[in-house]
Amino acid sequence: MTRIIAEVGTFHMMGLDLAARRSAGSARLAEKASQAEDNPSGLLMTERIRSQLVDIESQLQGSARAIQRNAVADAALEETQLLLVEIRGAFSIAANAGAMSDEEVRAQQILVDAAVESIDRIAAGTEFNGKPLLDGSEGGFSALAADLGDPVAGTLASVATGGANALASGRYGEAVSVVTAAIHQVSRERGSLGAEQMAELDTQTRWLQQAQISLSASLPVRGVLEDAAAMVGGKSNEAAAPAQQGAGAAQAAWSPRHVLDLLG
């Protein structure tokens, strides 16, 4: 059902491999980079590390966006869950109160219809970066799609005015079954969001941060960079500028394999 993690989940196992090799790889990179003073290729190694750091930062920002997307969806699902509880409460009151007057039925049905309409608005209006999340469209959740409810007793639309399970029908038990099934569906979706965020997004972010720290520790001090640039015939200020530009370059998609190649 949930497809939030698709853009980052493929990096999870690579992140585990990266973490396992991080310490040893960092030491090797530090040794190579520190030789820039005597070996021009060390300067190239340093620039490669800087480039990878820019790429890692880009991927960290991507993970942060995915976590934000989760948060938006979860907030909407929580609001939906509360509305569903209100709807179920209305039918439970009707079932336990015995015969209700027509006026009481109409008053309760108005509350039910308002809650159903609010859920429809949430499904249609919840977006992230201009893309719908809860309307069942491609790339979003399907938790609030048309099949929300009980496949036997009916969907959520059946409890609204004119529906087979509206209050006027007297089918209170069926209506409660429909709404209870909808609550369970939304609860499962929220639980899946939390579990996937903990298992994938949060974990992946930690691996990326560890890789960032490891690679940053591999960089030599500025003086070594300047000396190495002078040895290969460059000017110190010319060597520093590309490094600064690289740190602020446009974001690019990071592949963990690039870092693993460096660590190898």
PDB file of C-alpha atoms in Angstrom:
ATOM      1  CA  MET A   1       0.000   0.000   0.000  1.00  0.00           C
ATOM      2  CA  THR A   2       2.582   2.514   1.045  1.00  0.00           C
ATOM      3  CA  ARG A   3       5.069   3.605  -1.604  1.00  0.00           C
ATOM      4  CA  ILE A   4       6.741   6.451   0.282  1.00  0.00           C
ATOM      5  CA  ILE A   5      10.067   4.665   0.664  1.00  0.00           C
ATOM      6  CA  ALA A   6      10.610   3.696  -2.973  1.00  0.00           C
ATOM      7  CA  GLU A   7      13.089   6.474  -3.722  1.00  0.00           C
ATOM      8  CA  VAL A   8      15.443   5.615  -0.843  1.00  0.00           C
ATOM      9  CA  GLY A   9      14.860   1.987   0.115  1.00  0.00           C
ATOM     10  CA  THR A  10      17.170   0.652  -2.592  1.00  0.00           C
ATOM     11  CA  PHE A  11      20.132   2.187  -0.770  1.00  0.00           C
ATOM     12  CA  HIS A  12      19.492   0.351   2.534  1.00  0.00           C
ATOM     13  CA  MET A  13      21.646  -2.759   2.037  1.00  0.00           C
ATOM     14  CA  MET A  14      24.380  -0.681   0.430  1.00  0.00           C
ATOM     15  CA  GLY A  15      24.350   1.492   3.520  1.00  0.00           C
ATOM     16  CA  LEU A  16      24.906  -1.549   5.730  1.00  0.00           C
ATOM     17  CA  ASP A  17      27.902  -2.543   3.639  1.00  0.00           C
ATOM     18  CA  LEU A  18      29.218   0.998   3.825  1.00  0.00           C
ATOM     19  CA  ALA A  19      28.920   1.087   7.610  1.00  0.00           C
ATOM     20  CA  ALA A  20      30.762  -2.216   7.962  1.00  0.00           C
ATOM     21  CA  ARG A  21      33.703  -0.955   5.918  1.00  0.00           C
ATOM     22  CA  ARG A  22      33.646   2.642   7.117  1.00  0.00           C
ATOM     23  CA  SER A  23      36.410   2.565   9.726  1.00  0.00           C
ATOM     24  CA  ALA A  24      38.991   0.740   7.660  1.00  0.00           C
ATOM     25  CA  GLY A  25      38.095   2.717   4.532  1.00  0.00           C
ATOM     26  CA  SER A  26      38.438   6.007   6.371  1.00  0.00           C
ATOM     27  CA  ALA A  27      41.941   5.144   7.501  1.00  0.00           C
ATOM     28  CA  ARG A  28      42.997   4.226   3.964  1.00  0.00           C
ATOM     29  CA  LEU A  29      41.493   7.426   2.546  1.00  0.00           C
ATOM     30  CA  ALA A  30      43.167   9.552   5.188  1.00  0.00           C
ATOM     31  CA  GLU A  31      46.513   7.985   4.406  1.00  0.00           C
ATOM     32  CA  LYS A  32      46.098   8.543   0.663  1.00  0.00           C
ATOM     33  CA  ALA A  33      44.870  12.117   1.049  1.00  0.00           C
ATOM     34  CA  SER A  34      47.652  13.011   3.475  1.00  0.00           C
ATOM     35  CA  GLN A  35      50.176  12.051   0.802  1.00  0.00           C
ATOM     36  CA  ALA A  36      48.953  14.909  -1.420  1.00  0.00           C
ATOM     37  CA  GLU A  37      51.987  16.915  -0.347  1.00  0.00           C
ATOM     38  CA  ASP A  38      54.294  14.408  -2.044  1.00  0.00           C
ATOM     39  CA  ASN A  39      51.977  12.988  -4.697  1.00  0.00           C
ATOM     40  CA  PRO A  40      49.852  15.102  -7.081  1.00  0.00           C
ATOM     41  CA  SER A  41      47.372  12.234  -7.348  1.00  0.00           C
ATOM     42  CA  GLY A  42      46.584  12.860  -3.702  1.00  0.00           C
ATOM     43  CA  LEU A  43      45.049  16.191  -4.671  1.00  0.00           C
ATOM     44  CA  LEU A  44      42.781  14.406  -7.116  1.00  0.00           C
ATOM     45  CA  MET A  45      41.821  11.986  -4.364  1.00  0.00           C
ATOM     46  CA  THR A  46      40.940  14.930  -2.142  1.00  0.00           C
ATOM     47  CA  GLU A  47      38.755  16.486  -4.822  1.00  0.00           C
ATOM     48  CA  ARG A  48      37.003  13.147  -5.303  1.00  0.00           C
ATOM     49  CA  ILE A  49      36.265  13.042  -1.585  1.00  0.00           C
ATOM     50  CA  ARG A  50      34.877  16.577  -1.710  1.00  0.00           C
ATOM     51  CA  SER A  51      32.663  15.631  -4.641  1.00  0.00           C
ATOM     52  CA  GLN A  52      31.343  12.613  -2.758  1.00  0.00           C
ATOM     53  CA  LEU A  53      30.586  14.809   0.254  1.00  0.00           C
ATOM     54  CA  VAL A  54      28.465  17.071  -1.948  1.00  0.00           C
ATOM     55  CA  ASP A  55      26.620  14.019  -3.296  1.00  0.00           C
ATOM     56  CA  ILE A  56      26.032  12.629   0.199  1.00  0.00           C
ATOM     57  CA  GLU A  57      24.609  15.969   1.318  1.00  0.00           C
ATOM     58  CA  SER A  58      22.221  15.845  -1.634  1.00  0.00           C
ATOM     59  CA  GLN A  59      21.049  12.377  -0.644  1.00  0.00           C
ATOM     60  CA  LEU A  60      20.622  13.449   2.977  1.00  0.00           C
ATOM     61  CA  GLN A  61      18.345  16.237   1.776  1.00  0.00           C
ATOM     62  CA  GLY A  62      16.380  13.682  -0.247  1.00  0.00           C
ATOM     63  CA  SER A  63      15.921  11.503   2.836  1.00  0.00           C
ATOM     64  CA  ALA A  64      14.791  14.543   4.815  1.00  0.00           C
ATOM     65  CA  ARG A  65      12.163  15.310   2.156  1.00  0.00           C
ATOM     66  CA  ALA A  66      10.881  11.734   2.321  1.00  0.00           C
ATOM     67  CA  ILE A  67      10.582  11.981   6.112  1.00  0.00           C
ATOM     68  CA  GLN A  68       8.677  15.264   5.724  1.00  0.00           C
ATOM     69  CA  ARG A  69       6.379  13.584   3.206  1.00  0.00           C
ATOM     70  CA  ASN A  70       5.709  10.836   5.745  1.00  0.00           C
ATOM     71  CA  ALA A  71       4.869  13.429   8.381  1.00  0.00           C
ATOM     72  CA  VAL A  72       2.351  15.178   6.112  1.00  0.00           C
ATOM     73  CA  ALA A  73       0.638  11.893   5.276  1.00  0.00           C
ATOM     74  CA  ASP A  74       0.582  10.744   8.896  1.00  0.00           C
ATOM     75  CA  ALA A  75      -1.005  13.994  10.097  1.00  0.00           C
ATOM     76  CA  ALA A  76      -3.771  13.639   7.505  1.00  0.00           C
ATOM     77  CA  LEU A  77      -4.327   9.998   8.414  1.00  0.00           C
ATOM     78  CA  GLU A  78      -4.535  10.885  12.097  1.00  0.00           C
ATOM     79  CA  GLU A  79      -7.219  13.482  11.374  1.00  0.00           C
ATOM     80  CA  THR A  80      -9.096  10.934   9.271  1.00  0.00           C
ATOM     81  CA  GLN A  81      -8.923   8.407  12.078  1.00  0.00           C
ATOM     82  CA  LEU A  82     -10.480  10.870  14.523  1.00  0.00           C
ATOM     83  CA  LEU A  83     -13.313  11.623  12.090  1.00  0.00           C
ATOM     84  CA  LEU A  84     -13.994   7.916  11.643  1.00  0.00           C
ATOM     85  CA  VAL A  85     -14.229   7.476  15.398  1.00  0.00           C
ATOM     86  CA  GLU A  86     -16.837  10.264  15.480  1.00  0.00           C
ATOM     87  CA  ILE A  87     -18.855   8.541  12.754  1.00  0.00           C
ATOM     88  CA  ARG A  88     -18.756   5.209  14.559  1.00  0.00           C
ATOM     89  CA  GLY A  89     -19.817   6.960  17.746  1.00  0.00           C
ATOM     90  CA  ALA A  90     -22.925   8.340  16.056  1.00  0.00           C
ATOM     91  CA  PHE A  91     -24.042   4.883  14.950  1.00  0.00           C
ATOM     92  CA  SER A  92     -23.187   3.343  18.311  1.00  0.00           C
ATOM     93  CA  ILE A  93     -25.376   5.928  20.046  1.00  0.00           C
ATOM     94  CA  ALA A  94     -28.217   5.163  17.650  1.00  0.00           C
ATOM     95  CA  ALA A  95     -27.868   1.426  18.203  1.00  0.00           C
ATOM     96  CA  ASN A  96     -27.853   1.725  21.995  1.00  0.00           C
ATOM     97  CA  ALA A  97     -30.513   4.413  22.320  1.00  0.00           C
ATOM     98  CA  GLY A  98     -33.299   2.331  20.851  1.00  0.00           C
ATOM     99  CA  ALA A  99     -35.827   4.041  18.613  1.00  0.00           C
ATOM    100  CA  MET A 100     -34.768   7.557  17.636  1.00  0.00           C
ATOM    101  CA  SER A 101     -37.104  10.265  16.438  1.00  0.00           C
ATOM    102  CA  ASP A 102     -36.850  11.409  12.843  1.00  0.00           C
ATOM    103  CA  GLU A 103     -35.420  14.708  14.045  1.00  0.00           C
ATOM    104  CA  GLU A 104     -32.716  12.927  16.045  1.00  0.00           C
ATOM    105  CA  VAL A 105     -31.850  10.732  13.073  1.00  0.00           C
ATOM    106  CA  ARG A 106     -31.515  13.778  10.815  1.00  0.00           C
ATOM    107  CA  ALA A 107     -29.327  15.582  13.355  1.00  0.00           C
ATOM    108  CA  GLN A 108     -26.991  12.617  13.725  1.00  0.00           C
ATOM    109  CA  GLN A 109     -26.908  12.069   9.962  1.00  0.00           C
ATOM    110  CA  ILE A 110     -25.830  15.681   9.441  1.00  0.00           C
ATOM    111  CA  LEU A 111     -22.848  15.019  11.702  1.00  0.00           C
ATOM    112  CA  VAL A 112     -22.013  11.810   9.837  1.00  0.00           C
ATOM    113  CA  ASP A 113     -22.256  13.510   6.435  1.00  0.00           C
ATOM    114  CA  ALA A 114     -20.010  16.354   7.582  1.00  0.00           C
ATOM    115  CA  ALA A 115     -17.371  13.884   8.767  1.00  0.00           C
ATOM    116  CA  VAL A 116     -17.526  11.884   5.523  1.00  0.00           C
ATOM    117  CA  GLU A 117     -17.175  15.087   3.492  1.00  0.00           C
ATOM    118  CA  SER A 118     -14.175  16.121   5.604  1.00  0.00           C
ATOM    119  CA  ILE A 119     -12.518  12.774   4.907  1.00  0.00           C
ATOM    120  CA  ASP A 120     -13.149  13.259   1.178  1.00  0.00           C
ATOM    121  CA  ARG A 121     -11.515  16.694   1.355  1.00  0.00           C
ATOM    122  CA  ILE A 122      -8.511  15.266   3.186  1.00  0.00           C
ATOM    123  CA  ALA A 123      -8.153  12.539   0.557  1.00  0.00           C
ATOM    124  CA  ALA A 124      -8.326  15.030  -2.295  1.00  0.00           C
ATOM    125  CA  GLY A 125      -6.404  17.894  -0.723  1.00  0.00           C
ATOM    126  CA  THR A 126      -3.450  16.323   1.078  1.00  0.00           C
ATOM    127  CA  GLU A 127      -0.390  17.097  -1.044  1.00  0.00           C
ATOM    128  CA  PHE A 128       3.371  17.238  -0.801  1.00  0.00           C
ATOM    129  CA  ASN A 129       5.297  19.391  -3.260  1.00  0.00           C
ATOM    130  CA  GLY A 130       2.152  19.707  -5.335  1.00  0.00           C
ATOM    131  CA  LYS A 131       1.537  15.955  -5.601  1.00  0.00           C
ATOM    132  CA  PRO A 132      -1.491  14.270  -3.975  1.00  0.00           C
ATOM    133  CA  LEU A 133      -0.753  11.678  -1.314  1.00  0.00           C
ATOM    134  CA  LEU A 134      -4.078  10.216  -0.214  1.00  0.00           C
ATOM    135  CA  ASP A 135      -6.365  10.155  -3.244  1.00  0.00           C
ATOM    136  CA  GLY A 136      -5.227   6.739  -4.453  1.00  0.00           C
ATOM    137  CA  SER A 137      -3.415   8.155  -7.477  1.00  0.00           C
ATOM    138  CA  GLU A 138      -0.205   6.636  -8.774  1.00  0.00           C
ATOM    139  CA  GLY A 139       2.719   7.292  -6.477  1.00  0.00           C
ATOM    140  CA  GLY A 140       0.556   8.068  -3.458  1.00  0.00           C
ATOM    141  CA  PHE A 141      -1.231   6.199  -0.708  1.00  0.00           C
ATOM    142  CA  SER A 142      -4.394   4.251  -1.307  1.00  0.00           C
ATOM    143  CA  ALA A 143      -5.590   4.403   2.316  1.00  0.00           C
ATOM    144  CA  LEU A 144      -8.375   6.869   1.520  1.00  0.00           C
ATOM    145  CA  ALA A 145      -9.362   5.465  -1.850  1.00  0.00           C
ATOM    146  CA  ALA A 146     -12.909   4.482  -2.744  1.00  0.00           C
ATOM    147  CA  ASP A 147     -12.609   0.997  -1.193  1.00  0.00           C
ATOM    148  CA  LEU A 148     -12.165   2.315   2.364  1.00  0.00           C
ATOM    149  CA  GLY A 149     -14.503   0.301   4.570  1.00  0.00           C
ATOM    150  CA  ASP A 150     -15.786  -3.274   4.716  1.00  0.00           C
ATOM    151  CA  PRO A 151     -15.803  -5.280   1.446  1.00  0.00           C
ATOM    152  CA  VAL A 152     -18.974  -7.095   2.566  1.00  0.00           C
ATOM    153  CA  ALA A 153     -20.959  -4.513   4.536  1.00  0.00           C
ATOM    154  CA  GLY A 154     -20.029  -1.635   2.239  1.00  0.00           C
ATOM    155  CA  THR A 155     -17.696   1.301   1.791  1.00  0.00           C
ATOM    156  CA  LEU A 156     -17.576   4.513   3.783  1.00  0.00           C
ATOM    157  CA  ALA A 157     -19.849   6.233   1.263  1.00  0.00           C
ATOM    158  CA  SER A 158     -22.641   3.840   2.291  1.00  0.00           C
ATOM    159  CA  VAL A 159     -23.078   5.543   5.685  1.00  0.00           C
ATOM    160  CA  ALA A 160     -23.755   8.963   4.143  1.00  0.00           C
ATOM    161  CA  THR A 161     -27.232  10.245   3.358  1.00  0.00           C
ATOM    162  CA  GLY A 162     -28.872   8.027   0.737  1.00  0.00           C
ATOM    163  CA  GLY A 163     -26.418   5.191   1.348  1.00  0.00           C
ATOM    164  CA  ALA A 164     -27.394   1.623   2.166  1.00  0.00           C
ATOM    165  CA  ASN A 165     -26.080   1.992   5.720  1.00  0.00           C
ATOM    166  CA  ALA A 166     -27.237   5.522   6.499  1.00  0.00           C
ATOM    167  CA  LEU A 167     -28.886   6.120   9.864  1.00  0.00           C
ATOM    168  CA  ALA A 168     -32.357   6.140   8.311  1.00  0.00           C
ATOM    169  CA  SER A 169     -31.828   2.551   7.151  1.00  0.00           C
ATOM    170  CA  GLY A 170     -31.595   1.263  10.702  1.00  0.00           C
ATOM    171  CA  ARG A 171     -28.615  -0.919   9.701  1.00  0.00           C
ATOM    172  CA  TYR A 172     -26.548   0.266  12.631  1.00  0.00           C
ATOM    173  CA  GLY A 173     -24.564  -2.937  13.010  1.00  0.00           C
ATOM    174  CA  GLU A 174     -23.522  -2.920   9.358  1.00  0.00           C
ATOM    175  CA  ALA A 175     -22.594   0.762   9.561  1.00  0.00           C
ATOM    176  CA  VAL A 176     -20.424   0.163  12.616  1.00  0.00           C
ATOM    177  CA  SER A 177     -18.695  -2.706  10.770  1.00  0.00           C
ATOM    178  CA  VAL A 178     -17.969  -0.440   7.794  1.00  0.00           C
ATOM    179  CA  VAL A 179     -16.508   2.342   9.910  1.00  0.00           C
ATOM    180  CA  THR A 180     -14.544  -0.029  12.151  1.00  0.00           C
ATOM    181  CA  ALA A 181     -12.960  -1.626   9.083  1.00  0.00           C
ATOM    182  CA  ALA A 182     -12.039   1.831   7.794  1.00  0.00           C
ATOM    183  CA  ILE A 183     -10.442   2.719  11.142  1.00  0.00           C
ATOM    184  CA  HIS A 184      -8.376  -0.467  11.025  1.00  0.00           C
ATOM    185  CA  GLN A 185      -7.225   0.297   7.478  1.00  0.00           C
ATOM    186  CA  VAL A 186      -6.058   3.765   8.430  1.00  0.00           C
ATOM    187  CA  SER A 187      -4.397   2.420  11.589  1.00  0.00           C
ATOM    188  CA  ARG A 188      -2.459  -0.146   9.565  1.00  0.00           C
ATOM    189  CA  GLU A 189      -1.365   2.545   7.145  1.00  0.00           C
ATOM    190  CA  ARG A 190      -0.116   4.735   9.981  1.00  0.00           C
ATOM    191  CA  GLY A 191       1.668   1.794  11.564  1.00  0.00           C
ATOM    192  CA  SER A 192       3.309   0.950   8.263  1.00  0.00           C
ATOM    193  CA  LEU A 193       4.469   4.538   7.912  1.00  0.00           C
ATOM    194  CA  GLY A 194       6.107   4.513  11.322  1.00  0.00           C
ATOM    195  CA  ALA A 195       7.727   1.103  10.882  1.00  0.00           C
ATOM    196  CA  GLU A 196       9.114   1.890   7.441  1.00  0.00           C
ATOM    197  CA  GLN A 197      10.419   5.267   8.519  1.00  0.00           C
ATOM    198  CA  MET A 198      12.265   3.693  11.442  1.00  0.00           C
ATOM    199  CA  ALA A 199      13.558   0.731   9.439  1.00  0.00           C
ATOM    200  CA  GLU A 200      14.443   2.502   6.216  1.00  0.00           C
ATOM    201  CA  LEU A 201      14.491   6.286   6.204  1.00  0.00           C
ATOM    202  CA  ASP A 202      15.930   6.892   9.665  1.00  0.00           C
ATOM    203  CA  THR A 203      18.448   4.065   9.300  1.00  0.00           C
ATOM    204  CA  GLN A 204      19.511   5.235   5.855  1.00  0.00           C
ATOM    205  CA  THR A 205      19.973   8.765   7.150  1.00  0.00           C
ATOM    206  CA  ARG A 206      22.257   7.500   9.909  1.00  0.00           C
ATOM    207  CA  TRP A 207      24.423   5.583   7.411  1.00  0.00           C
ATOM    208  CA  LEU A 208      24.700   8.647   5.202  1.00  0.00           C
ATOM    209  CA  GLN A 209      25.695  10.794   8.155  1.00  0.00           C
ATOM    210  CA  GLN A 210      28.330   8.257   9.184  1.00  0.00           C
ATOM    211  CA  ALA A 211      29.717   8.189   5.657  1.00  0.00           C
ATOM    212  CA  GLN A 212      29.773  11.981   5.647  1.00  0.00           C
ATOM    213  CA  ILE A 213      31.748  12.059   8.900  1.00  0.00           C
ATOM    214  CA  SER A 214      34.122   9.360   7.685  1.00  0.00           C
ATOM    215  CA  LEU A 215      34.885  11.098   4.406  1.00  0.00           C
ATOM    216  CA  SER A 216      35.203  14.498   6.073  1.00  0.00           C
ATOM    217  CA  ALA A 217      37.778  13.060   8.466  1.00  0.00           C
ATOM    218  CA  SER A 218      39.766  11.829   5.471  1.00  0.00           C
ATOM    219  CA  LEU A 219      40.367  15.324   4.109  1.00  0.00           C
ATOM    220  CA  PRO A 220      43.819  16.847   4.792  1.00  0.00           C
ATOM    221  CA  VAL A 221      44.197  20.282   6.327  1.00  0.00           C
ATOM    222  CA  ARG A 222      43.989  23.328   4.059  1.00  0.00           C
ATOM    223  CA  GLY A 223      47.733  23.889   4.169  1.00  0.00           C
ATOM    224  CA  VAL A 224      48.431  20.463   2.721  1.00  0.00           C
ATOM    225  CA  LEU A 225      46.028  21.175  -0.121  1.00  0.00           C
ATOM    226  CA  GLU A 226      47.744  24.447  -0.914  1.00  0.00           C
ATOM    227  CA  ASP A 227      51.224  22.890  -0.848  1.00  0.00           C
ATOM    228  CA  ALA A 228      50.094  20.086  -3.125  1.00  0.00           C
ATOM    229  CA  ALA A 229      48.546  22.570  -5.553  1.00  0.00           C
ATOM    230  CA  ALA A 230      51.796  24.542  -5.650  1.00  0.00           C
ATOM    231  CA  MET A 231      53.815  21.377  -6.389  1.00  0.00           C
ATOM    232  CA  VAL A 232      51.738  20.561  -9.466  1.00  0.00           C
ATOM    233  CA  GLY A 233      52.136  24.115 -10.793  1.00  0.00           C
ATOM    234  CA  GLY A 234      48.830  25.563  -9.644  1.00  0.00           C
ATOM    235  CA  LYS A 235      48.248  28.609  -7.530  1.00  0.00           C
ATOM    236  CA  SER A 236      46.984  28.215  -3.994  1.00  0.00           C
ATOM    237  CA  ASN A 237      43.944  30.390  -4.502  1.00  0.00           C
ATOM    238  CA  GLU A 238      43.077  28.547  -7.722  1.00  0.00           C
ATOM    239  CA  ALA A 239      43.156  25.243  -5.876  1.00  0.00           C
ATOM    240  CA  ALA A 240      40.936  26.517  -3.082  1.00  0.00           C
ATOM    241  CA  ALA A 241      38.243  27.969  -5.378  1.00  0.00           C
ATOM    242  CA  PRO A 242      37.155  24.701  -7.062  1.00  0.00           C
ATOM    243  CA  ALA A 243      36.884  23.079  -3.651  1.00  0.00           C
ATOM    244  CA  GLN A 244      34.626  25.871  -2.437  1.00  0.00           C
ATOM    245  CA  GLN A 245      32.578  25.733  -5.618  1.00  0.00           C
ATOM    246  CA  GLY A 246      32.241  21.972  -5.303  1.00  0.00           C
ATOM    247  CA  ALA A 247      30.886  22.326  -1.765  1.00  0.00           C
ATOM    248  CA  GLY A 248      28.082  24.538  -3.063  1.00  0.00           C
ATOM    249  CA  ALA A 249      27.422  22.804  -6.357  1.00  0.00           C
ATOM    250  CA  ALA A 250      23.929  21.902  -7.546  1.00  0.00           C
ATOM    251  CA  GLN A 251      22.492  18.820  -5.858  1.00  0.00           C
ATOM    252  CA  ALA A 252      23.061  15.462  -7.557  1.00  0.00           C
ATOM    253  CA  ALA A 253      21.715  11.974  -6.878  1.00  0.00           C
ATOM    254  CA  TRP A 254      24.166  10.061  -4.692  1.00  0.00           C
ATOM    255  CA  SER A 255      24.997   6.437  -5.365  1.00  0.00           C
ATOM    256  CA  PRO A 256      26.461   4.593  -2.365  1.00  0.00           C
ATOM    257  CA  ARG A 257      28.554   2.580  -4.815  1.00  0.00           C
ATOM    258  CA  HIS A 258      30.644   5.695  -5.445  1.00  0.00           C
ATOM    259  CA  VAL A 259      31.620   5.847  -1.811  1.00  0.00           C
ATOM    260  CA  LEU A 260      32.273   2.116  -1.718  1.00  0.00           C
ATOM    261  CA  ASP A 261      34.597   2.512  -4.696  1.00  0.00           C
ATOM    262  CA  LEU A 262      36.523   5.149  -2.770  1.00  0.00           C
ATOM    263  CA  LEU A 263      36.649   2.987   0.331  1.00  0.00           C
ATOM    264  CA  GLY A 264      37.904   0.048  -1.715  1.00  0.00           C
TER     265      GLY A 264
END
